[in-house]
Amino acid sequence: MNRQPEQTAPDTFAAGDEIDLRDLWETFSPWKWRVLVVSLLVAAVAYVVASNITPLYPATTTLMVEAQQAKALKIDQVYDLESTGSEYYVTQFAIVRSREIARRVAAQLDLVNDEFFYSEKPGLKARVLGWVLPAKERPARTEEEKLDIVAANLQQALRIEPVRKTQLVKISIEHPDPRKAALITDAIANNYIENQMEV
């Protein structure tokens, strides 16, 4: 008895299996305005975020921190030095990023007029709140207050990274102006050296 070969399924869709774009549109049409509003909101937020992003350029200055030690030491002082050596360097790194050094650099480089460190313009959060709440009048800041704000912002922006097993420390910062970034790290190192000479 001869068997009929099985028929394979056709490669094309049957007439009833075709995708009807009109039916698909009618299914989603009740939500079209919601989808449009959400898309516009996402696009607006993305635009605001992108317009507030500023490219930053890094700069690094390497500084050598030498321990101020007497040439002749008693035997008990040698043991004291071993225990306090790490504390000495931690103290020096803290001086490098201290408020005093930051204030000197801010004054030397006139960073009060650098919008990266100080700006009278309200930030994004303040602008959003300004649309909802009435703006409050605030007294104008003095030059000393501005300098304090800049010094605090400079301290936050600084990265101090000691090089392991050496007396070297890397002073790094990022700034929209690569030349300004280099000037700042060099000024930090120079002011630390001047501070040590004064001491």
GROMACS .gro file of C-alpha atoms in nm:
model
  199
    1MET     CA    1   0.000   0.000   0.000
    2ASN     CA    2   0.141   0.332  -0.105
    3ARG     CA    3   0.152   0.608   0.161
    4GLN     CA    4   0.092   0.966   0.062
    5PRO     CA    5   0.381   1.191   0.159
    6GLU     CA    6   0.292   1.430   0.439
    7GLN     CA    7   0.236   1.784   0.328
    8THR     CA    8   0.458   2.041   0.489
    9ALA     CA    9   0.315   2.368   0.620
   10PRO     CA   10   0.331   2.648   0.366
   11ASP     CA   11   0.592   2.918   0.426
   12THR     CA   12   0.338   3.195   0.390
   13PHE     CA   13   0.078   3.293   0.648
   14ALA     CA   14  -0.280   3.196   0.586
   15ALA     CA   15  -0.520   3.478   0.511
   16GLY     CA   16  -0.652   3.475   0.870
   17ASP     CA   17  -0.301   3.490   1.025
   18GLU     CA   18  -0.198   3.823   0.868
   19ILE     CA   19  -0.124   4.113   1.107
   20ASP     CA   20  -0.381   4.387   1.062
   21LEU     CA   21  -0.217   4.720   1.148
   22ARG     CA   22  -0.556   4.888   1.172
   23ASP     CA   23  -0.667   4.647   1.447
   24LEU     CA   24  -0.334   4.696   1.624
   25TRP     CA   25  -0.373   5.076   1.612
   26GLU     CA   26  -0.731   5.054   1.747
   27THR     CA   27  -0.604   4.840   2.035
   28PHE     CA   28  -0.348   5.103   2.142
   29SER     CA   29  -0.542   5.418   2.046
   30PRO     CA   30  -0.708   5.468   2.391
   31TRP     CA   31  -0.355   5.512   2.541
   32LYS     CA   32  -0.203   5.720   2.262
   33TRP     CA   33  -0.228   6.051   2.453
   34ARG     CA   34  -0.076   5.899   2.764
   35VAL     CA   35   0.211   5.755   2.564
   36LEU     CA   36   0.263   6.092   2.392
   37VAL     CA   37   0.265   6.285   2.723
   38VAL     CA   38   0.509   6.041   2.887
   39SER     CA   39   0.738   6.056   2.582
   40LEU     CA   40   0.739   6.437   2.590
   41LEU     CA   41   0.814   6.439   2.965
   42VAL     CA   42   1.104   6.196   2.922
   43ALA     CA   43   1.241   6.404   2.633
   44ALA     CA   44   1.213   6.726   2.840
   45VAL     CA   45   1.394   6.573   3.139
   46ALA     CA   46   1.665   6.431   2.910
   47TYR     CA   47   1.713   6.775   2.749
   48VAL     CA   48   1.743   6.952   3.087
   49VAL     CA   49   1.992   6.695   3.217
   50ALA     CA   50   2.198   6.702   2.895
   51SER     CA   51   2.210   7.083   2.889
   52ASN     CA   52   2.342   7.089   3.248
   53ILE     CA   53   2.622   6.837   3.184
   54THR     CA   54   2.960   7.004   3.139
   55PRO     CA   55   3.264   6.809   3.016
   56LEU     CA   56   3.538   6.800   3.281
   57TYR     CA   57   3.913   6.772   3.222
   58PRO     CA   58   4.145   6.622   3.484
   59ALA     CA   59   4.479   6.763   3.597
   60THR     CA   60   4.728   6.610   3.840
   61THR     CA   61   5.031   6.754   4.020
   62THR     CA   62   5.272   6.527   4.209
   63LEU     CA   63   5.416   6.658   4.533
   64MET     CA   64   5.691   6.511   4.752
   65VAL     CA   65   5.622   6.523   5.126
   66GLU     CA   66   5.945   6.495   5.323
   67ALA     CA   67   5.949   6.416   5.692
   68GLN     CA   68   6.119   6.687   5.900
   69GLN     CA   69   6.347   6.472   6.115
   70ALA     CA   70   6.653   6.555   6.319
   71LYS     CA   71   6.979   6.399   6.200
   72ALA     CA   72   7.081   6.267   6.544
   73LEU     CA   73   6.820   6.059   6.723
   74LYS     CA   74   6.813   5.876   7.052
   75ILE     CA   75   6.717   5.508   7.043
   76ASP     CA   76   6.375   5.571   7.200
   77GLN     CA   77   6.303   5.838   6.934
   78VAL     CA   78   6.363   5.584   6.658
   79TYR     CA   79   6.077   5.368   6.791
   80ASP     CA   80   5.856   5.677   6.820
   81LEU     CA   81   5.923   5.765   6.456
   82GLU     CA   82   5.816   5.420   6.339
   83SER     CA   83   5.483   5.451   6.517
   84THR     CA   84   5.418   5.813   6.417
   85GLY     CA   85   5.549   5.802   6.058
   86SER     CA   86   5.213   5.717   5.903
   87GLU     CA   87   5.040   5.975   6.125
   88TYR     CA   88   5.283   6.240   6.001
   89TYR     CA   89   5.196   6.175   5.636
   90VAL     CA   90   4.822   6.160   5.706
   91THR     CA   91   4.859   6.500   5.876
   92GLN     CA   92   5.047   6.644   5.576
   93PHE     CA   93   4.781   6.515   5.335
   94ALA     CA   94   4.516   6.682   5.552
   95ILE     CA   95   4.712   7.010   5.534
   96VAL     CA   96   4.727   6.984   5.152
   97ARG     CA   97   4.347   6.979   5.135
   98SER     CA   98   4.292   7.212   5.433
   99ARG     CA   99   4.055   7.510   5.431
  100GLU     CA  100   4.349   7.752   5.473
  101ILE     CA  101   4.526   7.625   5.159
  102ALA     CA  102   4.196   7.620   4.966
  103ARG     CA  103   4.121   7.981   5.067
  104ARG     CA  104   4.469   8.096   4.957
  105VAL     CA  105   4.431   7.929   4.616
  106ALA     CA  106   4.077   8.063   4.574
  107ALA     CA  107   4.200   8.417   4.641
  108GLN     CA  108   4.511   8.386   4.419
  109LEU     CA  109   4.324   8.244   4.119
  110ASP     CA  110   4.008   8.455   4.173
  111LEU     CA  111   3.791   8.142   4.186
  112VAL     CA  112   3.501   8.346   4.326
  113ASN     CA  113   3.446   8.453   3.963
  114ASP     CA  114   3.475   8.095   3.837
  115GLU     CA  115   3.122   7.960   3.780
  116PHE     CA  116   3.242   7.604   3.838
  117PHE     CA  117   3.314   7.687   4.203
  118TYR     CA  118   3.071   7.971   4.267
  119SER     CA  119   2.763   8.100   4.089
  120GLU     CA  120   2.485   8.336   4.190
  121LYS     CA  121   2.251   8.157   3.948
  122PRO     CA  122   2.007   7.917   4.118
  123GLY     CA  123   2.067   7.547   4.061
  124LEU     CA  124   1.826   7.306   3.891
  125LYS     CA  125   1.653   7.216   4.219
  126ALA     CA  126   1.607   7.582   4.313
  127ARG     CA  127   1.468   7.662   3.967
  128VAL     CA  128   1.215   7.377   3.986
  129LEU     CA  129   1.107   7.488   4.337
  130GLY     CA  130   1.087   7.847   4.208
  131TRP     CA  131   0.815   7.745   3.966
  132VAL     CA  132   0.608   7.607   4.254
  133LEU     CA  133   0.699   7.824   4.554
  134PRO     CA  134   0.750   8.201   4.566
  135ALA     CA  135   1.119   8.299   4.568
  136LYS     CA  136   1.256   8.434   4.898
  137GLU     CA  137   1.471   8.744   4.910
  138ARG     CA  138   1.814   8.671   5.055
  139PRO     CA  139   2.080   8.923   5.156
  140ALA     CA  140   2.384   8.959   4.932
  141ARG     CA  141   2.685   8.754   5.041
  142THR     CA  142   3.003   8.926   5.154
  143GLU     CA  143   3.335   8.854   4.981
  144GLU     CA  144   3.447   8.648   5.282
  145GLU     CA  145   3.132   8.433   5.263
  146LYS     CA  146   3.186   8.380   4.891
  147LEU     CA  147   3.549   8.284   4.955
  148ASP     CA  148   3.438   8.033   5.220
  149ILE     CA  149   3.191   7.873   4.977
  150VAL     CA  150   3.456   7.852   4.703
  151ALA     CA  151   3.711   7.704   4.945
  152ALA     CA  152   3.460   7.438   5.056
  153ASN     CA  153   3.377   7.352   4.694
  154LEU     CA  154   3.747   7.335   4.609
  155GLN     CA  155   3.811   7.099   4.902
  156GLN     CA  156   3.532   6.872   4.780
  157ALA     CA  157   3.665   6.872   4.423
  158LEU     CA  158   4.024   6.788   4.526
  159ARG     CA  159   4.148   6.428   4.525
  160ILE     CA  160   4.457   6.351   4.733
  161GLU     CA  161   4.616   6.015   4.648
  162PRO     CA  162   4.940   5.906   4.816
  163VAL     CA  163   5.169   5.689   4.604
  164ARG     CA  164   5.235   5.368   4.796
  165LYS     CA  165   5.580   5.315   4.950
  166THR     CA  166   5.696   5.662   4.847
  167GLN     CA  167   5.692   6.014   4.984
  168LEU     CA  168   5.487   6.127   4.684
  169VAL     CA  169   5.127   6.241   4.680
  170LYS     CA  170   4.912   6.313   4.374
  171ILE     CA  171   4.688   6.620   4.383
  172SER     CA  172   4.410   6.592   4.124
  173ILE     CA  173   4.107   6.794   4.021
  174GLU     CA  174   3.860   6.809   3.733
  175HIS     CA  175   3.751   7.138   3.573
  176PRO     CA  176   3.577   7.245   3.251
  177ASP     CA  177   3.895   7.434   3.155
  178PRO     CA  178   4.201   7.202   3.138
  179ARG     CA  179   4.442   7.497   3.178
  180LYS     CA  180   4.258   7.616   3.490
  181ALA     CA  181   4.264   7.262   3.633
  182ALA     CA  182   4.644   7.253   3.599
  183LEU     CA  183   4.678   7.600   3.755
  184ILE     CA  184   4.471   7.492   4.055
  185THR     CA  185   4.668   7.174   4.131
  186ASP     CA  186   5.000   7.360   4.091
  187ALA     CA  187   4.874   7.638   4.320
  188ILE     CA  188   4.770   7.384   4.585
  189ALA     CA  189   5.120   7.230   4.579
  190ASN     CA  190   5.295   7.569   4.588
  191ASN     CA  191   5.082   7.694   4.877
  192TYR     CA  192   5.149   7.376   5.073
  193ILE     CA  193   5.525   7.432   5.027
  194GLU     CA  194   5.492   7.796   5.136
  195ASN     CA  195   5.289   7.688   5.438
  196GLN     CA  196   5.561   7.441   5.540
  197MET     CA  197   5.828   7.710   5.503
  198GLU     CA  198   5.626   7.947   5.720
  199VAL     CA  199   5.587   7.679   5.986
   0.00000   0.00000   0.00000
